[in-house]
XYZ file of C-alpha atoms in Angstrom:
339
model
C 67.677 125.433 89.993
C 69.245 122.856 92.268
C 71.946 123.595 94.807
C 73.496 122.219 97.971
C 73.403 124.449 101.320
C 76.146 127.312 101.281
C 78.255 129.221 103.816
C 77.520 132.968 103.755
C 81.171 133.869 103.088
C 82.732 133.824 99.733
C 86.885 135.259 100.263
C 88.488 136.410 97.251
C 91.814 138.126 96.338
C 91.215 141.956 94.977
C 93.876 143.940 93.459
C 93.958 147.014 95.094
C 97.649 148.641 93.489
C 99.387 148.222 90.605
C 102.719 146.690 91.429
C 105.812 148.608 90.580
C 108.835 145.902 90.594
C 108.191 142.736 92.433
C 104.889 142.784 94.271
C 104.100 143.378 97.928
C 101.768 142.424 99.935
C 100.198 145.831 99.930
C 99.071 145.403 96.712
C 96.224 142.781 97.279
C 93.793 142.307 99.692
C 91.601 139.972 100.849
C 88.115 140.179 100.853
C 84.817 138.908 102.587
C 81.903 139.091 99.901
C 78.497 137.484 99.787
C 78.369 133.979 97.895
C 76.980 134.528 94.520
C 73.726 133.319 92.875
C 73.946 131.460 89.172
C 71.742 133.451 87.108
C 70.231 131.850 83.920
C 72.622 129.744 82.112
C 74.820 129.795 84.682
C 76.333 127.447 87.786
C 77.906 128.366 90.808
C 81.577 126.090 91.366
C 83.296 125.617 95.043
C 86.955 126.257 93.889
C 88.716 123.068 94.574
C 92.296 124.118 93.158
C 93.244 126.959 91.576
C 95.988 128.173 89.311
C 98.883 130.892 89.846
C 101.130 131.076 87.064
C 104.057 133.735 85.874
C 101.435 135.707 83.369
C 99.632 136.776 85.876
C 102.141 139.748 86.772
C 101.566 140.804 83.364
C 98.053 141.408 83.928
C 98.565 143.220 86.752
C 100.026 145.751 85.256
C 98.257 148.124 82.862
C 100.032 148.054 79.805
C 98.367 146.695 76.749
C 98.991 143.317 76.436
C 97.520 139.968 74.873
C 95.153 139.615 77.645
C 93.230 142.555 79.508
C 94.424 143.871 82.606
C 93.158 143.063 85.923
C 90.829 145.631 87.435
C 91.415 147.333 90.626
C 88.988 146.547 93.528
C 87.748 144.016 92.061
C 88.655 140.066 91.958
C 90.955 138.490 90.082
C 91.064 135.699 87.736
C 92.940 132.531 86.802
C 92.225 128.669 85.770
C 90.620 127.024 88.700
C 88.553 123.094 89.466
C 85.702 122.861 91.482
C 82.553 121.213 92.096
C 79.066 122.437 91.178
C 77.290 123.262 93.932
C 74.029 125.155 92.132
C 73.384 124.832 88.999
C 71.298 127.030 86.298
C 72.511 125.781 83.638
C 70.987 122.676 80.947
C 73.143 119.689 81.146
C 75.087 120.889 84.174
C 74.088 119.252 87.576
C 75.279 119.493 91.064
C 77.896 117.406 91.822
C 79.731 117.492 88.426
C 83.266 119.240 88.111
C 84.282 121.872 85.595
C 87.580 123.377 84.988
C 87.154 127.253 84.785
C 88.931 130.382 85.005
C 87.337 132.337 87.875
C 89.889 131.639 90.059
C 91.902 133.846 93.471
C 88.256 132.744 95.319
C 86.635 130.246 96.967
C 83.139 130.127 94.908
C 82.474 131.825 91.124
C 79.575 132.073 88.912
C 80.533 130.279 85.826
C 78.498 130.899 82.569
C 77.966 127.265 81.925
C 79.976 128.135 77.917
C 82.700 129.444 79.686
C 83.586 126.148 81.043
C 84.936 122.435 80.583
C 83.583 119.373 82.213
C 86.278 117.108 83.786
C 85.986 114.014 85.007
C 87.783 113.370 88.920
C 88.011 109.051 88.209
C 90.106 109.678 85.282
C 92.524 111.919 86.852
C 92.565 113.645 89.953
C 91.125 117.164 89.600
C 94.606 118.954 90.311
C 96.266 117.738 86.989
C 93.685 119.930 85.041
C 95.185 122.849 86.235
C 98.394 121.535 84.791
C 100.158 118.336 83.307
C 96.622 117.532 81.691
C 95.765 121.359 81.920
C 96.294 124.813 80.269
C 100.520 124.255 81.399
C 100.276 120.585 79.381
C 98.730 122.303 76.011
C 101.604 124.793 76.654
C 104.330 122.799 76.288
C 102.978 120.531 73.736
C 102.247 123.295 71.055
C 105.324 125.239 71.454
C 107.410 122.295 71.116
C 105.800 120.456 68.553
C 104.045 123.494 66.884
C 105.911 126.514 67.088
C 109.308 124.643 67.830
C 108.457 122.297 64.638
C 110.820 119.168 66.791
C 111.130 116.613 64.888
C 112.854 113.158 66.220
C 116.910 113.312 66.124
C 116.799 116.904 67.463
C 118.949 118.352 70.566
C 116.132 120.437 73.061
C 117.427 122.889 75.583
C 114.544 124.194 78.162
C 115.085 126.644 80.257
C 113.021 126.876 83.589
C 112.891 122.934 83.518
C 111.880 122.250 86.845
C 108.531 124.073 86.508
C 105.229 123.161 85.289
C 105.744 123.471 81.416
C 109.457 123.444 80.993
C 109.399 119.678 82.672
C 107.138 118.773 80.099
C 108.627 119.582 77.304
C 111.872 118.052 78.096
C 109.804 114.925 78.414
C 107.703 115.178 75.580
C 110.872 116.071 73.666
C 112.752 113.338 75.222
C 109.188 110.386 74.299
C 109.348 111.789 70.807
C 112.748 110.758 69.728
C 115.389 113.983 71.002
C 118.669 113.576 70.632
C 119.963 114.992 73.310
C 117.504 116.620 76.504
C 118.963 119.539 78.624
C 117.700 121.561 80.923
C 118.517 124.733 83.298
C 116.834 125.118 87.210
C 117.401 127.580 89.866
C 119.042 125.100 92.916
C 121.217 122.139 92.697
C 118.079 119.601 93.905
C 116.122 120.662 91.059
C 119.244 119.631 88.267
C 119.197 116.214 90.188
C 114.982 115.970 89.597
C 115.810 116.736 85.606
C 118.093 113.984 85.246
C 117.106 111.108 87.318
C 113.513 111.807 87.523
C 112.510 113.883 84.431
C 115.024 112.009 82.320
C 116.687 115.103 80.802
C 120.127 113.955 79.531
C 122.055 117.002 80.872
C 120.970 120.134 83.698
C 122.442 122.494 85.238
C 122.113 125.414 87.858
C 122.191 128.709 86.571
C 123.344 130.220 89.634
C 126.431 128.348 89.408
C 128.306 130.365 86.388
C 127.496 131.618 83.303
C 124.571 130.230 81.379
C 126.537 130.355 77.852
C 129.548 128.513 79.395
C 127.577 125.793 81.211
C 125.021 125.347 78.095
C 128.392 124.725 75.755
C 129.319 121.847 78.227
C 125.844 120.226 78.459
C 125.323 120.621 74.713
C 128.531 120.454 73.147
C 127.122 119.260 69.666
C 124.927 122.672 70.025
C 121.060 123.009 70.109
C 118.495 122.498 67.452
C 115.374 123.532 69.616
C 115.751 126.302 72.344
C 112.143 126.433 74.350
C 112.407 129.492 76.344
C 110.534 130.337 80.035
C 112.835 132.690 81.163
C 114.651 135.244 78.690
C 117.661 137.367 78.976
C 121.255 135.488 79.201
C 119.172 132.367 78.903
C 117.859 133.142 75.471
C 121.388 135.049 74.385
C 122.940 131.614 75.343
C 120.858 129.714 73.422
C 121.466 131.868 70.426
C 124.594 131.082 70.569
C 124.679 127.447 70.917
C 121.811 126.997 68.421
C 122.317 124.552 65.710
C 121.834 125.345 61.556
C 118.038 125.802 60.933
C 117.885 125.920 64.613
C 114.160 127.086 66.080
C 113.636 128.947 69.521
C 109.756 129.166 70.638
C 109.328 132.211 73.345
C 107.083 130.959 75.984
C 108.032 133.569 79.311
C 110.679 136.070 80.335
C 109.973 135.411 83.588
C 113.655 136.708 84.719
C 112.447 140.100 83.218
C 108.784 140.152 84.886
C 109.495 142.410 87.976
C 111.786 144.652 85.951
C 111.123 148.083 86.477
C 113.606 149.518 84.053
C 114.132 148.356 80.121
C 115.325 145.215 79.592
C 118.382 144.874 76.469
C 118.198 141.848 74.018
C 120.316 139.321 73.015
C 123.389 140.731 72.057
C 124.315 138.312 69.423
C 120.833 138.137 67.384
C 122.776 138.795 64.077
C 124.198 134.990 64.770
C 120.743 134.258 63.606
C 121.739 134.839 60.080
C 124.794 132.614 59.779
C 122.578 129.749 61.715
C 119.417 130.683 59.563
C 117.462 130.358 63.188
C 113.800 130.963 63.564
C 112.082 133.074 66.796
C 108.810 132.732 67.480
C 106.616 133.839 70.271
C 103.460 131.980 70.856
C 100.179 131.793 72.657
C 98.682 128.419 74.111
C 95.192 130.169 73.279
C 95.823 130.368 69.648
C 96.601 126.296 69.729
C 93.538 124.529 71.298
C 92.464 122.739 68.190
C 94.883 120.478 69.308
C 93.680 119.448 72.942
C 91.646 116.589 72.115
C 95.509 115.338 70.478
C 97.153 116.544 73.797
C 94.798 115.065 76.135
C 94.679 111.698 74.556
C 98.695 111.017 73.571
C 99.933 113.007 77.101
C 97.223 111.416 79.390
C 98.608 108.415 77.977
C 102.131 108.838 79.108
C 100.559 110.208 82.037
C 98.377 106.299 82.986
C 101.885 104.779 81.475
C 104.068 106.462 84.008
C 106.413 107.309 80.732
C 105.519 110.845 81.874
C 106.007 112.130 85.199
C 105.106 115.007 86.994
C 105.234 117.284 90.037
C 102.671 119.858 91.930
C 103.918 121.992 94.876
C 100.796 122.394 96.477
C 99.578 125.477 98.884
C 97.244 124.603 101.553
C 94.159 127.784 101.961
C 92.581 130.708 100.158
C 94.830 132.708 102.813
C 98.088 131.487 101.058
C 96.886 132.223 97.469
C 99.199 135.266 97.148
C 102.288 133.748 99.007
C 101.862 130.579 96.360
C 101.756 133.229 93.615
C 105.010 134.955 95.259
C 106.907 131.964 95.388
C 106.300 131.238 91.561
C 107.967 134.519 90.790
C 110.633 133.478 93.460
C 110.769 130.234 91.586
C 110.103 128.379 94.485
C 107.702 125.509 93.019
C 108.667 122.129 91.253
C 106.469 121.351 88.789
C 102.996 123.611 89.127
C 102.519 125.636 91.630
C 98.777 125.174 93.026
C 96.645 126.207 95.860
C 94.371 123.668 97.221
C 91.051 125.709 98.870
């Protein structure tokens, strides 16, 4: 085995309460453990960026879900980039970098299967957490996939100033949309959309209702409604949604922290005169298309034809307040923690 010299402290983030609402701080804690040894097959990473993302608060919950639970007491998890640092592992050496998801601490013990070799000179290492990452594949399947776009088509995305919902207003917008529009949480984020993201038409929630301001922006209606947020957001886009009209469910994350049950769209029987299409969707059931994704998006990505943004936390310390200010909707573009 081959390794570099190691600090004896290895701080990760522990559940320690199942969160009833929005989280506190009370519900996590942060712990000193001893650095971990790769065992055979295996190779020990120093986290250099790691992931928060709105699923998470699903898993910290114990209802069943599409992904198990986290435990309590013990660490979390979540995508993550580091370095190798000792390595067990055949083809694996010290000093390469593998995206993983062992994330929420500074150093995990990878089974060498579990991860994906990424190379720092072709992008820098944060982007594999997100425009180039599991966020990237996100928006890519559901709009092309589960969305079915095809060129000509009008594409309203609803939290578009975050990781995924910027990309697919750009991907929709470099395949051939009609018309791009968008919805953010503050008046600086519409502004991004337009004159940075190149959406066609934004506008702040907060300002009025979402049916009436998604009637102005999209007058012509929608044919593609990619959804990151839920409630009034997904009853407007019923209702401005185009013949044959498809909406692929992403999040809910307006109904996350919800402690009571949530109504749906009022209006879903407008689905029969519009013969519309719902579909939720998983970016784990769609990864026979990341060799497509990586190659036509990093493209755009070298080109500059597609742009992105990373609000990035500094320290393992902040890890939780990064992953509060997701839910608060405080990030533009991912939201990552640099360790």
């Amino acid at each position: 085995m081959t390794e570099t010299q190691l600090p004896a402290v290895n701080r990760e983030w522990h559940l320690v309460s199942r969160p009833v609402g929005w989280p506190k701080t009370e519900d996590f804690a942060l712990v000193e453990a001893e650095v971990p040894q790769p065992g055979e097959g295996q190779v020990l990473v120093r986290n250099a960026y790691v992931s928060v993302d709105p699923y998470m608060r699903g898993r910290m919950s114990a209802a069943k879900s599409y992904v198990a639970p986290y435990e309590l007491g013990k660490v979390m998890q979540g995508g993550a980039v580091g370095e190798v640092v000792a390595s067990n592992a055949e083809g694996i050496e010290v000093g390469d970098h593998l995206l993983h998801f062992l994330g929420w601490r500074e150093f995990a013990v990878v089974d060498a299967k579990q991860a994906v070799k990424v190379d720092p000179q072709a992008a820098p290492l944060s982007t594999y957490l997100g425009v180039l990452g599991m966020t990237g594949l996100t928006a890519y399947a559901g709009l092309l996939r589960t969305a079915s776009f095809k060129e000509g088509d009008s594409v309203f995305v609803s939290g578009a100033a975050g990781a995924v919902g910027s990309q697919v207003g750009q991907i929709a917008r470099l395949k051939g949309a009609s018309r791009v529009i968008g919805s953010a949480g503050s008046d600086e984020k519409v502004k991004l959309l337009v004159e940075e993201y190149g959406f066609d038409a934004a506008f702040n929630y907060k300002n009025g209702p979402v049916s009436e301001q998604l009637r102005a922006a999209a007058p012509d209606g929608v044919d593609v409604y990619f959804d990151n947020v839920g409630g009034d957001h997904l009853e407007a886009a019923i209702g401005s949604l185009n013949r044959d009209g498809r909406i692929a469910i992403c999040g809910a994350i307006s109904v996350y922290n919800s402690t009571e049950p949530v109504s749906g769209p009022k209006n879903l029987a407008r689905l029969i005169q519009t013969r519309g299409r719902i579909e939720g969707f998983l970016v784990g059931d769609h990864y026979d298309l990341q060799a497509q994704f990586v190659q036509e998006v990093g493209a755009w990505v070298r080109s500059g034809e597609l742009k992105y943004s990373e609000t990035v936390v500094e320290g393992i310390e902040n890890n939780l307040e990064a992953f509060f200010g997701v839910l608060r909707g405080d990030n533009v573009g991912k939201m990552i923690v640099k360790l």
